[in-house]
Amino acid sequence: MQDLVELSRVCGDISGVKFHHKSDGFVVMSVQTPVCEALVALQGAQVLSWTPTFTGASPHPVIWLSKAAKYVVGKSVRGGVPICWPWFGPHENQANFPSHGFARTETWRLQSIKQDASEEVKMRFTLDFDAAMRAFWSHDTRVDCELTLGRQLHIRLSTHNDGSTAFSLTEALHTYFAVADVRRVRIAGLEGVKFVDKVAQGERRQQVGVVSIAQEVDRVYLHSPSECVIHDEIWRRRIHISKQNSLSTIVWNPWQEKAHKMGDLGEDGYLQMLCVESGNALENAIELAPGAVHDLQVNYRVENL
Ligand code: TA6
């Protein structure tokens, strides 16, 4: 694992990037550029928060981080953009394997970081497989994550099949968006799309109109490559979610009772967040041939109303 000295060496002279321990062994990077502020954890290569700060930007964070989040090595942090990989949800046939895969709870290696003239900071992480990870996933695989933090947030998760046999994977960028009040937002872009309703024991349904949230919601929308837009009428903004190589969109809010049991969502946290996740789940699993690369990409931008 890289220590703070090694991380500072990789970072060179980028003045707005600082590393510190959030808790024992849990390293985070704070990023400040003329156009945004962000926090990124080395565990999971997880964007923890992102707030555009350029003139005219909405003053609110876009990526939500729970006030009650716990920073414990090996446990996923509540908020930000956890990377669910190489499977989404419970493992297909191994009940004791970690939910949402192991990438989100392993420490990634920072390979490079640079700031360009357009005020963006771009960084690249890779996951070095050890024996424990290979016990879950034996395929010869490389996975990299590239983050571009600026006026917009761009994430690219690349999976390379370096082996000689094909494999199948599911995945998601499990993004928590900050909203003024989840009861007053609407998600457009999923109208008419078929989904699996996990709150209704996996019943298959079809979306009618835009999505609104008035109770627990846990849905996997399938076969949908389209852009989604979160309309937030109180904060008077729209968050545009565009994606590439993703056919599934997962919409999740645990609502009050489940949130309370989770213990790290904070008081009323469920009203302030909404997960709209871009990925490939269930029958949208990716089949990756030997030598092939799959790039899941998302781009988030905010429009003021
Ligand atoms: O993406 C929605 C979901 O799969 C839900 O079923 C819910 O459990 C959520 O993810 C959070 O999972 P986590 O393991 O982070 O508590």
PDB file of C-alpha atoms and ligand atoms in Angstrom:
ATOM      1  CA  MET A   1       0.000   0.000   0.000  1.00  0.00           C
ATOM      2  CA  GLN A   2       1.292   3.481  -0.852  1.00  0.00           C
ATOM      3  CA  ASP A   3       2.237   5.638   2.127  1.00  0.00           C
ATOM      4  CA  LEU A   4       1.835   9.421   2.293  1.00  0.00           C
ATOM      5  CA  VAL A   5       5.420   9.987   1.128  1.00  0.00           C
ATOM      6  CA  GLU A   6       4.945   7.815  -1.950  1.00  0.00           C
ATOM      7  CA  LEU A   7       1.573   9.431  -2.706  1.00  0.00           C
ATOM      8  CA  SER A   8       3.104  12.901  -2.496  1.00  0.00           C
ATOM      9  CA  ARG A   9       5.850  11.760  -4.874  1.00  0.00           C
ATOM     10  CA  VAL A  10       3.266  10.573  -7.432  1.00  0.00           C
ATOM     11  CA  CYS A  11       1.414  13.858  -7.008  1.00  0.00           C
ATOM     12  CA  GLY A  12       4.474  16.050  -7.577  1.00  0.00           C
ATOM     13  CA  ASP A  13       3.843  19.790  -7.296  1.00  0.00           C
ATOM     14  CA  ILE A  14       0.058  19.972  -7.717  1.00  0.00           C
ATOM     15  CA  SER A  15      -0.643  22.455  -4.926  1.00  0.00           C
ATOM     16  CA  GLY A  16      -4.384  21.804  -4.532  1.00  0.00           C
ATOM     17  CA  VAL A  17      -3.994  18.116  -3.744  1.00  0.00           C
ATOM     18  CA  LYS A  18      -3.321  16.978  -0.182  1.00  0.00           C
ATOM     19  CA  PHE A  19      -3.332  13.553   1.437  1.00  0.00           C
ATOM     20  CA  HIS A  20      -4.273  12.745   5.006  1.00  0.00           C
ATOM     21  CA  HIS A  21      -5.523   9.923   7.196  1.00  0.00           C
ATOM     22  CA  LYS A  22      -9.231  10.082   7.895  1.00  0.00           C
ATOM     23  CA  SER A  23      -8.815   7.240  10.381  1.00  0.00           C
ATOM     24  CA  ASP A  24      -6.218   4.571  11.069  1.00  0.00           C
ATOM     25  CA  GLY A  25      -4.981   3.305   7.667  1.00  0.00           C
ATOM     26  CA  PHE A  26      -7.730   5.127   5.740  1.00  0.00           C
ATOM     27  CA  VAL A  27      -6.136   7.657   3.380  1.00  0.00           C
ATOM     28  CA  VAL A  28      -8.094  10.373   1.605  1.00  0.00           C
ATOM     29  CA  MET A  29      -7.051  12.976  -0.912  1.00  0.00           C
ATOM     30  CA  SER A  30      -8.558  16.444  -0.817  1.00  0.00           C
ATOM     31  CA  VAL A  31      -8.620  18.178  -4.176  1.00  0.00           C
ATOM     32  CA  GLN A  32      -9.105  21.876  -4.639  1.00  0.00           C
ATOM     33  CA  THR A  33      -9.038  23.459  -8.077  1.00  0.00           C
ATOM     34  CA  PRO A  34     -10.280  26.884  -9.223  1.00  0.00           C
ATOM     35  CA  VAL A  35     -13.531  25.186 -10.275  1.00  0.00           C
ATOM     36  CA  CYS A  36     -14.298  22.420  -7.767  1.00  0.00           C
ATOM     37  CA  GLU A  37     -13.591  20.787  -4.432  1.00  0.00           C
ATOM     38  CA  ALA A  38     -13.539  17.051  -3.937  1.00  0.00           C
ATOM     39  CA  LEU A  39     -12.529  14.289  -1.598  1.00  0.00           C
ATOM     40  CA  VAL A  40     -11.301  10.947  -2.913  1.00  0.00           C
ATOM     41  CA  ALA A  41     -10.496   7.838  -0.877  1.00  0.00           C
ATOM     42  CA  LEU A  42      -7.751   5.462  -1.942  1.00  0.00           C
ATOM     43  CA  GLN A  43      -9.919   2.658  -0.663  1.00  0.00           C
ATOM     44  CA  GLY A  44     -12.209   1.811  -3.534  1.00  0.00           C
ATOM     45  CA  ALA A  45     -10.797   4.693  -5.647  1.00  0.00           C
ATOM     46  CA  GLN A  46     -13.966   6.216  -4.270  1.00  0.00           C
ATOM     47  CA  VAL A  47     -14.963   9.791  -4.985  1.00  0.00           C
ATOM     48  CA  LEU A  48     -16.398  10.756  -1.597  1.00  0.00           C
ATOM     49  CA  SER A  49     -17.647  14.213  -2.474  1.00  0.00           C
ATOM     50  CA  TRP A  50     -17.572  16.673  -5.342  1.00  0.00           C
ATOM     51  CA  THR A  51     -18.763  20.273  -5.314  1.00  0.00           C
ATOM     52  CA  PRO A  52     -18.323  22.624  -8.281  1.00  0.00           C
ATOM     53  CA  THR A  53     -17.188  26.031  -6.995  1.00  0.00           C
ATOM     54  CA  PHE A  54     -16.843  28.152 -10.142  1.00  0.00           C
ATOM     55  CA  THR A  55     -18.737  31.452 -10.366  1.00  0.00           C
ATOM     56  CA  GLY A  56     -22.395  30.771 -10.959  1.00  0.00           C
ATOM     57  CA  ALA A  57     -22.247  27.133  -9.789  1.00  0.00           C
ATOM     58  CA  SER A  58     -24.945  25.877  -7.450  1.00  0.00           C
ATOM     59  CA  PRO A  59     -23.537  26.219  -3.890  1.00  0.00           C
ATOM     60  CA  HIS A  60     -24.542  22.680  -2.922  1.00  0.00           C
ATOM     61  CA  PRO A  61     -22.483  19.509  -3.221  1.00  0.00           C
ATOM     62  CA  VAL A  62     -23.445  17.289  -6.133  1.00  0.00           C
ATOM     63  CA  ILE A  63     -22.052  14.048  -4.771  1.00  0.00           C
ATOM     64  CA  TRP A  64     -23.435  13.317  -1.321  1.00  0.00           C
ATOM     65  CA  LEU A  65     -21.399  12.028   1.591  1.00  0.00           C
ATOM     66  CA  SER A  66     -23.232  10.952   4.731  1.00  0.00           C
ATOM     67  CA  LYS A  67     -22.511  13.039   7.827  1.00  0.00           C
ATOM     68  CA  ALA A  68     -22.536   9.744   9.734  1.00  0.00           C
ATOM     69  CA  ALA A  69     -20.170   7.952   7.317  1.00  0.00           C
ATOM     70  CA  LYS A  70     -17.626   5.647   8.947  1.00  0.00           C
ATOM     71  CA  TYR A  71     -14.097   5.438   7.637  1.00  0.00           C
ATOM     72  CA  VAL A  72     -13.094   1.882   8.406  1.00  0.00           C
ATOM     73  CA  VAL A  73     -10.576  -0.085   6.348  1.00  0.00           C
ATOM     74  CA  GLY A  74     -12.402  -2.874   4.531  1.00  0.00           C
ATOM     75  CA  LYS A  75     -15.887  -1.346   4.914  1.00  0.00           C
ATOM     76  CA  SER A  76     -17.628   0.631   2.213  1.00  0.00           C
ATOM     77  CA  VAL A  77     -18.137   4.329   3.006  1.00  0.00           C
ATOM     78  CA  ARG A  78     -21.734   5.571   2.879  1.00  0.00           C
ATOM     79  CA  GLY A  79     -21.886   8.130   0.104  1.00  0.00           C
ATOM     80  CA  GLY A  80     -19.777   9.250  -2.810  1.00  0.00           C
ATOM     81  CA  VAL A  81     -19.310   6.887  -5.725  1.00  0.00           C
ATOM     82  CA  PRO A  82     -18.628   3.339  -4.526  1.00  0.00           C
ATOM     83  CA  ILE A  83     -17.437   1.091  -7.353  1.00  0.00           C
ATOM     84  CA  CYS A  84     -19.430  -2.153  -7.426  1.00  0.00           C
ATOM     85  CA  TRP A  85     -17.192  -4.581  -9.302  1.00  0.00           C
ATOM     86  CA  PRO A  86     -16.850  -7.350 -10.538  1.00  0.00           C
ATOM     87  CA  TRP A  87     -20.391  -8.070  -9.508  1.00  0.00           C
ATOM     88  CA  PHE A  88     -23.337  -5.920  -8.579  1.00  0.00           C
ATOM     89  CA  GLY A  89     -25.462  -6.893  -5.552  1.00  0.00           C
ATOM     90  CA  PRO A  90     -25.104 -10.350  -4.074  1.00  0.00           C
ATOM     91  CA  HIS A  91     -22.782 -12.761  -5.872  1.00  0.00           C
ATOM     92  CA  GLU A  92     -24.657 -14.964  -8.338  1.00  0.00           C
ATOM     93  CA  ASN A  93     -23.918 -18.270  -6.582  1.00  0.00           C
ATOM     94  CA  GLN A  94     -21.642 -17.595  -3.576  1.00  0.00           C
ATOM     95  CA  ALA A  95     -23.761 -16.259  -0.745  1.00  0.00           C
ATOM     96  CA  ASN A  96     -20.735 -15.537   1.484  1.00  0.00           C
ATOM     97  CA  PHE A  97     -18.921 -13.367  -1.083  1.00  0.00           C
ATOM     98  CA  PRO A  98     -19.102  -9.618  -0.378  1.00  0.00           C
ATOM     99  CA  SER A  99     -22.127  -7.770  -1.686  1.00  0.00           C
ATOM    100  CA  HIS A 100     -21.304  -5.484  -4.649  1.00  0.00           C
ATOM    101  CA  GLY A 101     -17.907  -7.155  -5.149  1.00  0.00           C
ATOM    102  CA  PHE A 102     -14.577  -6.374  -3.516  1.00  0.00           C
ATOM    103  CA  ALA A 103     -13.329  -3.353  -5.486  1.00  0.00           C
ATOM    104  CA  ARG A 104     -15.052  -0.851  -3.220  1.00  0.00           C
ATOM    105  CA  THR A 105     -13.353  -2.107  -0.046  1.00  0.00           C
ATOM    106  CA  GLU A 106      -9.829  -2.660  -1.379  1.00  0.00           C
ATOM    107  CA  THR A 107      -7.158   0.011  -1.541  1.00  0.00           C
ATOM    108  CA  TRP A 108      -6.286   1.016  -5.099  1.00  0.00           C
ATOM    109  CA  ARG A 109      -2.893   2.259  -6.246  1.00  0.00           C
ATOM    110  CA  LEU A 110      -2.629   5.840  -7.486  1.00  0.00           C
ATOM    111  CA  GLN A 111      -0.693   5.573 -10.741  1.00  0.00           C
ATOM    112  CA  SER A 112      -0.717   9.172 -11.917  1.00  0.00           C
ATOM    113  CA  ILE A 113      -2.291  12.523 -11.266  1.00  0.00           C
ATOM    114  CA  LYS A 114      -2.073  15.746 -13.220  1.00  0.00           C
ATOM    115  CA  GLN A 115      -3.707  19.114 -13.510  1.00  0.00           C
ATOM    116  CA  ASP A 116      -4.208  20.594 -16.939  1.00  0.00           C
ATOM    117  CA  ALA A 117      -4.637  24.140 -18.160  1.00  0.00           C
ATOM    118  CA  SER A 118      -8.412  23.745 -18.133  1.00  0.00           C
ATOM    119  CA  GLU A 119      -8.304  23.545 -14.308  1.00  0.00           C
ATOM    120  CA  GLU A 120      -9.229  19.874 -14.236  1.00  0.00           C
ATOM    121  CA  VAL A 121      -7.432  17.307 -12.111  1.00  0.00           C
ATOM    122  CA  LYS A 122      -7.181  13.897 -13.721  1.00  0.00           C
ATOM    123  CA  MET A 123      -6.053  10.837 -11.788  1.00  0.00           C
ATOM    124  CA  ARG A 124      -5.693   7.198 -12.540  1.00  0.00           C
ATOM    125  CA  PHE A 125      -5.946   4.264 -10.143  1.00  0.00           C
ATOM    126  CA  THR A 126      -5.398   0.567 -10.613  1.00  0.00           C
ATOM    127  CA  LEU A 127      -6.264  -2.380  -8.412  1.00  0.00           C
ATOM    128  CA  ASP A 128      -3.377  -4.724  -7.626  1.00  0.00           C
ATOM    129  CA  PHE A 129      -4.855  -8.186  -7.132  1.00  0.00           C
ATOM    130  CA  ASP A 130      -3.682 -10.142  -4.116  1.00  0.00           C
ATOM    131  CA  ALA A 131      -4.459 -13.716  -3.066  1.00  0.00           C
ATOM    132  CA  ALA A 132      -7.579 -12.706  -1.126  1.00  0.00           C
ATOM    133  CA  MET A 133      -9.053 -10.979  -4.189  1.00  0.00           C
ATOM    134  CA  ARG A 134      -8.072 -13.895  -6.433  1.00  0.00           C
ATOM    135  CA  ALA A 135     -10.014 -16.199  -4.139  1.00  0.00           C
ATOM    136  CA  PHE A 136     -13.123 -14.251  -5.167  1.00  0.00           C
ATOM    137  CA  TRP A 137     -12.146 -13.690  -8.792  1.00  0.00           C
ATOM    138  CA  SER A 138      -9.707 -16.020 -10.509  1.00  0.00           C
ATOM    139  CA  HIS A 139      -9.797 -14.442 -13.986  1.00  0.00           C
ATOM    140  CA  ASP A 140      -6.681 -12.735 -15.264  1.00  0.00           C
ATOM    141  CA  THR A 141      -8.048  -9.203 -15.173  1.00  0.00           C
ATOM    142  CA  ARG A 142      -6.828  -5.623 -14.956  1.00  0.00           C
ATOM    143  CA  VAL A 143      -9.121  -2.896 -13.719  1.00  0.00           C
ATOM    144  CA  ASP A 144      -8.336   0.811 -13.836  1.00  0.00           C
ATOM    145  CA  CYS A 145     -10.302   3.834 -12.769  1.00  0.00           C
ATOM    146  CA  GLU A 146      -9.771   7.307 -14.171  1.00  0.00           C
ATOM    147  CA  LEU A 147     -11.327  10.318 -12.459  1.00  0.00           C
ATOM    148  CA  THR A 148     -11.534  13.764 -14.003  1.00  0.00           C
ATOM    149  CA  LEU A 149     -12.558  16.418 -11.508  1.00  0.00           C
ATOM    150  CA  GLY A 150     -13.440  19.850 -12.791  1.00  0.00           C
ATOM    151  CA  ARG A 151     -16.580  21.732 -13.764  1.00  0.00           C
ATOM    152  CA  GLN A 152     -17.951  18.290 -14.534  1.00  0.00           C
ATOM    153  CA  LEU A 153     -17.108  14.931 -13.024  1.00  0.00           C
ATOM    154  CA  HIS A 154     -16.088  12.158 -15.333  1.00  0.00           C
ATOM    155  CA  ILE A 155     -15.396   8.568 -14.277  1.00  0.00           C
ATOM    156  CA  ARG A 156     -14.078   5.788 -16.442  1.00  0.00           C
ATOM    157  CA  LEU A 157     -13.861   2.236 -15.131  1.00  0.00           C
ATOM    158  CA  SER A 158     -11.902  -0.006 -17.511  1.00  0.00           C
ATOM    159  CA  THR A 159     -11.881  -3.779 -17.288  1.00  0.00           C
ATOM    160  CA  HIS A 160      -9.262  -5.635 -19.341  1.00  0.00           C
ATOM    161  CA  ASN A 161      -9.460  -9.350 -19.939  1.00  0.00           C
ATOM    162  CA  ASP A 162      -5.766 -10.307 -19.937  1.00  0.00           C
ATOM    163  CA  GLY A 163      -6.517 -14.027 -19.806  1.00  0.00           C
ATOM    164  CA  SER A 164      -7.226 -16.663 -22.407  1.00  0.00           C
ATOM    165  CA  THR A 165     -10.870 -17.362 -21.552  1.00  0.00           C
ATOM    166  CA  ALA A 166     -13.943 -15.170 -21.679  1.00  0.00           C
ATOM    167  CA  PHE A 167     -15.692 -14.069 -18.492  1.00  0.00           C
ATOM    168  CA  SER A 168     -18.827 -12.267 -17.513  1.00  0.00           C
ATOM    169  CA  LEU A 169     -19.104  -9.391 -15.046  1.00  0.00           C
ATOM    170  CA  THR A 170     -21.685  -7.065 -13.574  1.00  0.00           C
ATOM    171  CA  GLU A 171     -20.861  -3.636 -12.173  1.00  0.00           C
ATOM    172  CA  ALA A 172     -22.138  -0.220 -11.170  1.00  0.00           C
ATOM    173  CA  LEU A 173     -20.969   3.231 -10.190  1.00  0.00           C
ATOM    174  CA  HIS A 174     -23.197   3.430  -7.127  1.00  0.00           C
ATOM    175  CA  THR A 175     -23.430   7.225  -7.055  1.00  0.00           C
ATOM    176  CA  TYR A 176     -25.108   9.067  -4.177  1.00  0.00           C
ATOM    177  CA  PHE A 177     -26.421  12.438  -5.372  1.00  0.00           C
ATOM    178  CA  ALA A 178     -27.149  15.300  -2.984  1.00  0.00           C
ATOM    179  CA  VAL A 179     -30.700  16.616  -3.187  1.00  0.00           C
ATOM    180  CA  ALA A 180     -32.578  19.260  -1.184  1.00  0.00           C
ATOM    181  CA  ASP A 181     -35.448  16.887  -0.360  1.00  0.00           C
ATOM    182  CA  VAL A 182     -35.798  13.569  -2.155  1.00  0.00           C
ATOM    183  CA  ARG A 183     -39.600  13.850  -1.966  1.00  0.00           C
ATOM    184  CA  ARG A 184     -39.408  16.884  -4.251  1.00  0.00           C
ATOM    185  CA  VAL A 185     -37.119  15.579  -7.011  1.00  0.00           C
ATOM    186  CA  ARG A 186     -37.963  13.867 -10.284  1.00  0.00           C
ATOM    187  CA  ILE A 187     -35.758  11.631 -12.419  1.00  0.00           C
ATOM    188  CA  ALA A 188     -36.349  11.892 -16.148  1.00  0.00           C
ATOM    189  CA  GLY A 189     -34.943   9.527 -18.770  1.00  0.00           C
ATOM    190  CA  LEU A 190     -36.405   6.215 -17.626  1.00  0.00           C
ATOM    191  CA  GLU A 191     -39.945   6.663 -18.947  1.00  0.00           C
ATOM    192  CA  GLY A 192     -41.216   3.408 -20.450  1.00  0.00           C
ATOM    193  CA  VAL A 193     -38.151   1.430 -19.317  1.00  0.00           C
ATOM    194  CA  LYS A 194     -38.662  -2.042 -17.826  1.00  0.00           C
ATOM    195  CA  PHE A 195     -37.246  -2.640 -14.377  1.00  0.00           C
ATOM    196  CA  VAL A 196     -36.772  -5.234 -11.672  1.00  0.00           C
ATOM    197  CA  ASP A 197     -38.396  -4.043  -8.481  1.00  0.00           C
ATOM    198  CA  LYS A 198     -36.329  -5.338  -5.569  1.00  0.00           C
ATOM    199  CA  VAL A 199     -38.809  -3.900  -3.073  1.00  0.00           C
ATOM    200  CA  ALA A 200     -41.499  -6.129  -4.659  1.00  0.00           C
ATOM    201  CA  GLN A 201     -39.507  -9.389  -4.530  1.00  0.00           C
ATOM    202  CA  GLY A 202     -37.968  -8.854  -7.954  1.00  0.00           C
ATOM    203  CA  GLU A 203     -41.247  -8.310  -9.785  1.00  0.00           C
ATOM    204  CA  ARG A 204     -40.788  -7.062 -13.372  1.00  0.00           C
ATOM    205  CA  ARG A 205     -42.510  -3.752 -14.091  1.00  0.00           C
ATOM    206  CA  GLN A 206     -42.425  -0.867 -16.525  1.00  0.00           C
ATOM    207  CA  GLN A 207     -41.835   2.780 -15.655  1.00  0.00           C
ATOM    208  CA  VAL A 208     -44.736   5.100 -16.365  1.00  0.00           C
ATOM    209  CA  GLY A 209     -43.717   8.769 -16.544  1.00  0.00           C
ATOM    210  CA  VAL A 210     -40.812  10.238 -14.586  1.00  0.00           C
ATOM    211  CA  VAL A 211     -39.560   8.627 -11.368  1.00  0.00           C
ATOM    212  CA  SER A 212     -40.540  10.186  -8.072  1.00  0.00           C
ATOM    213  CA  ILE A 213     -39.647   8.918  -4.604  1.00  0.00           C
ATOM    214  CA  ALA A 214     -42.201   8.710  -1.788  1.00  0.00           C
ATOM    215  CA  GLN A 215     -41.142   5.450  -0.150  1.00  0.00           C
ATOM    216  CA  GLU A 216     -38.350   2.869  -0.309  1.00  0.00           C
ATOM    217  CA  VAL A 217     -37.181   2.433  -3.902  1.00  0.00           C
ATOM    218  CA  ASP A 218     -34.723  -0.215  -5.124  1.00  0.00           C
ATOM    219  CA  ARG A 219     -34.976  -0.774  -8.856  1.00  0.00           C
ATOM    220  CA  VAL A 220     -32.741  -2.052 -11.615  1.00  0.00           C
ATOM    221  CA  TYR A 221     -33.817  -0.489 -14.908  1.00  0.00           C
ATOM    222  CA  LEU A 222     -32.627  -2.628 -17.818  1.00  0.00           C
ATOM    223  CA  HIS A 223     -31.655  -2.187 -21.473  1.00  0.00           C
ATOM    224  CA  SER A 224     -31.492   1.579 -21.124  1.00  0.00           C
ATOM    225  CA  PRO A 225     -28.459   3.518 -22.359  1.00  0.00           C
ATOM    226  CA  SER A 226     -30.184   6.894 -22.070  1.00  0.00           C
ATOM    227  CA  GLU A 227     -29.197   9.999 -20.124  1.00  0.00           C
ATOM    228  CA  CYS A 228     -30.993  10.598 -16.835  1.00  0.00           C
ATOM    229  CA  VAL A 229     -31.712  13.999 -15.374  1.00  0.00           C
ATOM    230  CA  ILE A 230     -32.400  14.698 -11.695  1.00  0.00           C
ATOM    231  CA  HIS A 231     -34.673  17.736 -11.424  1.00  0.00           C
ATOM    232  CA  ASP A 232     -34.324  19.396  -8.040  1.00  0.00           C
ATOM    233  CA  GLU A 233     -36.964  22.087  -7.777  1.00  0.00           C
ATOM    234  CA  ILE A 234     -35.860  23.354  -4.350  1.00  0.00           C
ATOM    235  CA  TRP A 235     -32.197  23.796  -5.185  1.00  0.00           C
ATOM    236  CA  ARG A 236     -33.298  24.924  -8.650  1.00  0.00           C
ATOM    237  CA  ARG A 237     -30.907  22.738 -10.557  1.00  0.00           C
ATOM    238  CA  ARG A 238     -30.752  19.733 -12.834  1.00  0.00           C
ATOM    239  CA  ILE A 239     -28.037  17.080 -12.576  1.00  0.00           C
ATOM    240  CA  HIS A 240     -27.346  15.514 -15.957  1.00  0.00           C
ATOM    241  CA  ILE A 241     -26.104  11.930 -15.862  1.00  0.00           C
ATOM    242  CA  SER A 242     -24.730  10.715 -19.156  1.00  0.00           C
ATOM    243  CA  LYS A 243     -23.117   7.351 -19.583  1.00  0.00           C
ATOM    244  CA  GLN A 244     -21.383   5.091 -22.061  1.00  0.00           C
ATOM    245  CA  ASN A 245     -21.340   1.305 -22.218  1.00  0.00           C
ATOM    246  CA  SER A 246     -23.984   1.048 -19.535  1.00  0.00           C
ATOM    247  CA  LEU A 247     -27.376  -0.526 -20.097  1.00  0.00           C
ATOM    248  CA  SER A 248     -28.622  -0.586 -16.500  1.00  0.00           C
ATOM    249  CA  THR A 249     -29.642   2.286 -14.258  1.00  0.00           C
ATOM    250  CA  ILE A 250     -30.247   1.520 -10.602  1.00  0.00           C
ATOM    251  CA  VAL A 251     -32.384   3.859  -8.531  1.00  0.00           C
ATOM    252  CA  TRP A 252     -32.217   3.468  -4.769  1.00  0.00           C
ATOM    253  CA  ASN A 253     -33.409   5.188  -1.646  1.00  0.00           C
ATOM    254  CA  PRO A 254     -33.716   3.080   1.529  1.00  0.00           C
ATOM    255  CA  TRP A 255     -36.321   5.370   3.140  1.00  0.00           C
ATOM    256  CA  GLN A 256     -36.575   5.975   6.855  1.00  0.00           C
ATOM    257  CA  GLU A 257     -36.786   2.571   8.492  1.00  0.00           C
ATOM    258  CA  LYS A 258     -33.991   0.849   6.549  1.00  0.00           C
ATOM    259  CA  ALA A 259     -31.840   3.984   6.757  1.00  0.00           C
ATOM    260  CA  HIS A 260     -32.183   3.955  10.525  1.00  0.00           C
ATOM    261  CA  LYS A 261     -31.045   0.317  10.696  1.00  0.00           C
ATOM    262  CA  MET A 262     -28.031   1.024   8.487  1.00  0.00           C
ATOM    263  CA  GLY A 263     -26.539   3.283  11.145  1.00  0.00           C
ATOM    264  CA  ASP A 264     -24.309   5.332   8.802  1.00  0.00           C
ATOM    265  CA  LEU A 265     -26.848   7.303   6.789  1.00  0.00           C
ATOM    266  CA  GLY A 266     -27.366   9.979   9.426  1.00  0.00           C
ATOM    267  CA  GLU A 267     -30.532  11.451  10.811  1.00  0.00           C
ATOM    268  CA  ASP A 268     -32.820  12.281   7.881  1.00  0.00           C
ATOM    269  CA  GLY A 269     -29.948  11.391   5.544  1.00  0.00           C
ATOM    270  CA  TYR A 270     -32.375   9.426   3.401  1.00  0.00           C
ATOM    271  CA  LEU A 271     -34.147  12.684   2.510  1.00  0.00           C
ATOM    272  CA  GLN A 272     -30.926  14.317   1.360  1.00  0.00           C
ATOM    273  CA  MET A 273     -29.634  11.599  -0.983  1.00  0.00           C
ATOM    274  CA  LEU A 274     -30.663   9.652  -4.005  1.00  0.00           C
ATOM    275  CA  CYS A 275     -28.670   6.931  -5.739  1.00  0.00           C
ATOM    276  CA  VAL A 276     -28.867   6.900  -9.515  1.00  0.00           C
ATOM    277  CA  GLU A 277     -26.331   4.296 -10.530  1.00  0.00           C
ATOM    278  CA  SER A 278     -24.955   3.585 -13.977  1.00  0.00           C
ATOM    279  CA  GLY A 279     -23.882   0.042 -14.647  1.00  0.00           C
ATOM    280  CA  ASN A 280     -24.527  -3.329 -16.178  1.00  0.00           C
ATOM    281  CA  ALA A 281     -26.528  -5.648 -13.940  1.00  0.00           C
ATOM    282  CA  LEU A 282     -28.597  -8.842 -14.192  1.00  0.00           C
ATOM    283  CA  GLU A 283     -29.151  -9.683 -17.882  1.00  0.00           C
ATOM    284  CA  ASN A 284     -27.093  -6.649 -18.898  1.00  0.00           C
ATOM    285  CA  ALA A 285     -23.955  -8.458 -17.671  1.00  0.00           C
ATOM    286  CA  ILE A 286     -20.876  -7.828 -19.806  1.00  0.00           C
ATOM    287  CA  GLU A 287     -19.259 -10.747 -21.621  1.00  0.00           C
ATOM    288  CA  LEU A 288     -15.574  -9.982 -22.087  1.00  0.00           C
ATOM    289  CA  ALA A 289     -13.582 -11.988 -24.629  1.00  0.00           C
ATOM    290  CA  PRO A 290      -9.847 -12.670 -24.136  1.00  0.00           C
ATOM    291  CA  GLY A 291      -7.874  -9.509 -24.913  1.00  0.00           C
ATOM    292  CA  ALA A 292     -10.989  -7.301 -24.844  1.00  0.00           C
ATOM    293  CA  VAL A 293     -11.480  -4.112 -22.816  1.00  0.00           C
ATOM    294  CA  HIS A 294     -14.750  -2.792 -21.459  1.00  0.00           C
ATOM    295  CA  ASP A 295     -15.006   0.893 -20.485  1.00  0.00           C
ATOM    296  CA  LEU A 296     -17.903   1.985 -18.302  1.00  0.00           C
ATOM    297  CA  GLN A 297     -18.047   5.782 -18.367  1.00  0.00           C
ATOM    298  CA  VAL A 298     -20.197   8.399 -16.693  1.00  0.00           C
ATOM    299  CA  ASN A 299     -20.280  12.161 -16.851  1.00  0.00           C
ATOM    300  CA  TYR A 300     -22.075  14.362 -14.327  1.00  0.00           C
ATOM    301  CA  ARG A 301     -22.847  18.037 -14.878  1.00  0.00           C
ATOM    302  CA  VAL A 302     -25.156  20.531 -13.253  1.00  0.00           C
ATOM    303  CA  GLU A 303     -27.462  23.016 -14.895  1.00  0.00           C
ATOM    304  CA  ASN A 304     -28.980  25.851 -12.870  1.00  0.00           C
ATOM    305  CA  LEU A 305     -32.681  26.545 -13.325  1.00  0.00           C
TER     306      LEU A 305
HETATM  307  O1  TA6 B   1     -27.925  -0.289  -5.476  1.00  0.00           O
HETATM  308  C1  TA6 B   1     -28.941  -0.540  -4.584  1.00  0.00           C
HETATM  309  C2  TA6 B   1     -28.465  -1.569  -3.580  1.00  0.00           C
HETATM  310  O2  TA6 B   1     -28.075  -2.723  -4.229  1.00  0.00           O
HETATM  311  C3  TA6 B   1     -29.587  -1.776  -2.557  1.00  0.00           C
HETATM  312  O3  TA6 B   1     -30.188  -3.052  -2.686  1.00  0.00           O
HETATM  313  C4  TA6 B   1     -28.970  -1.477  -1.225  1.00  0.00           C
HETATM  314  O4  TA6 B   1     -28.698  -2.546  -0.456  1.00  0.00           O
HETATM  315  C5  TA6 B   1     -27.775  -0.632  -1.614  1.00  0.00           C
HETATM  316  O5  TA6 B   1     -27.335  -1.067  -2.858  1.00  0.00           O
HETATM  317  C6  TA6 B   1     -26.655  -0.389  -0.620  1.00  0.00           C
HETATM  318  O6  TA6 B   1     -25.841  -1.468  -0.440  1.00  0.00           O
HETATM  319  P1  TA6 B   1     -24.683  -1.412   0.640  1.00  0.00           P
HETATM  320  O7  TA6 B   1     -24.043  -2.759   0.572  1.00  0.00           O
HETATM  321  O8  TA6 B   1     -23.744  -0.307   0.237  1.00  0.00           O
HETATM  322  O9  TA6 B   1     -25.328  -1.117   1.954  1.00  0.00           O
END
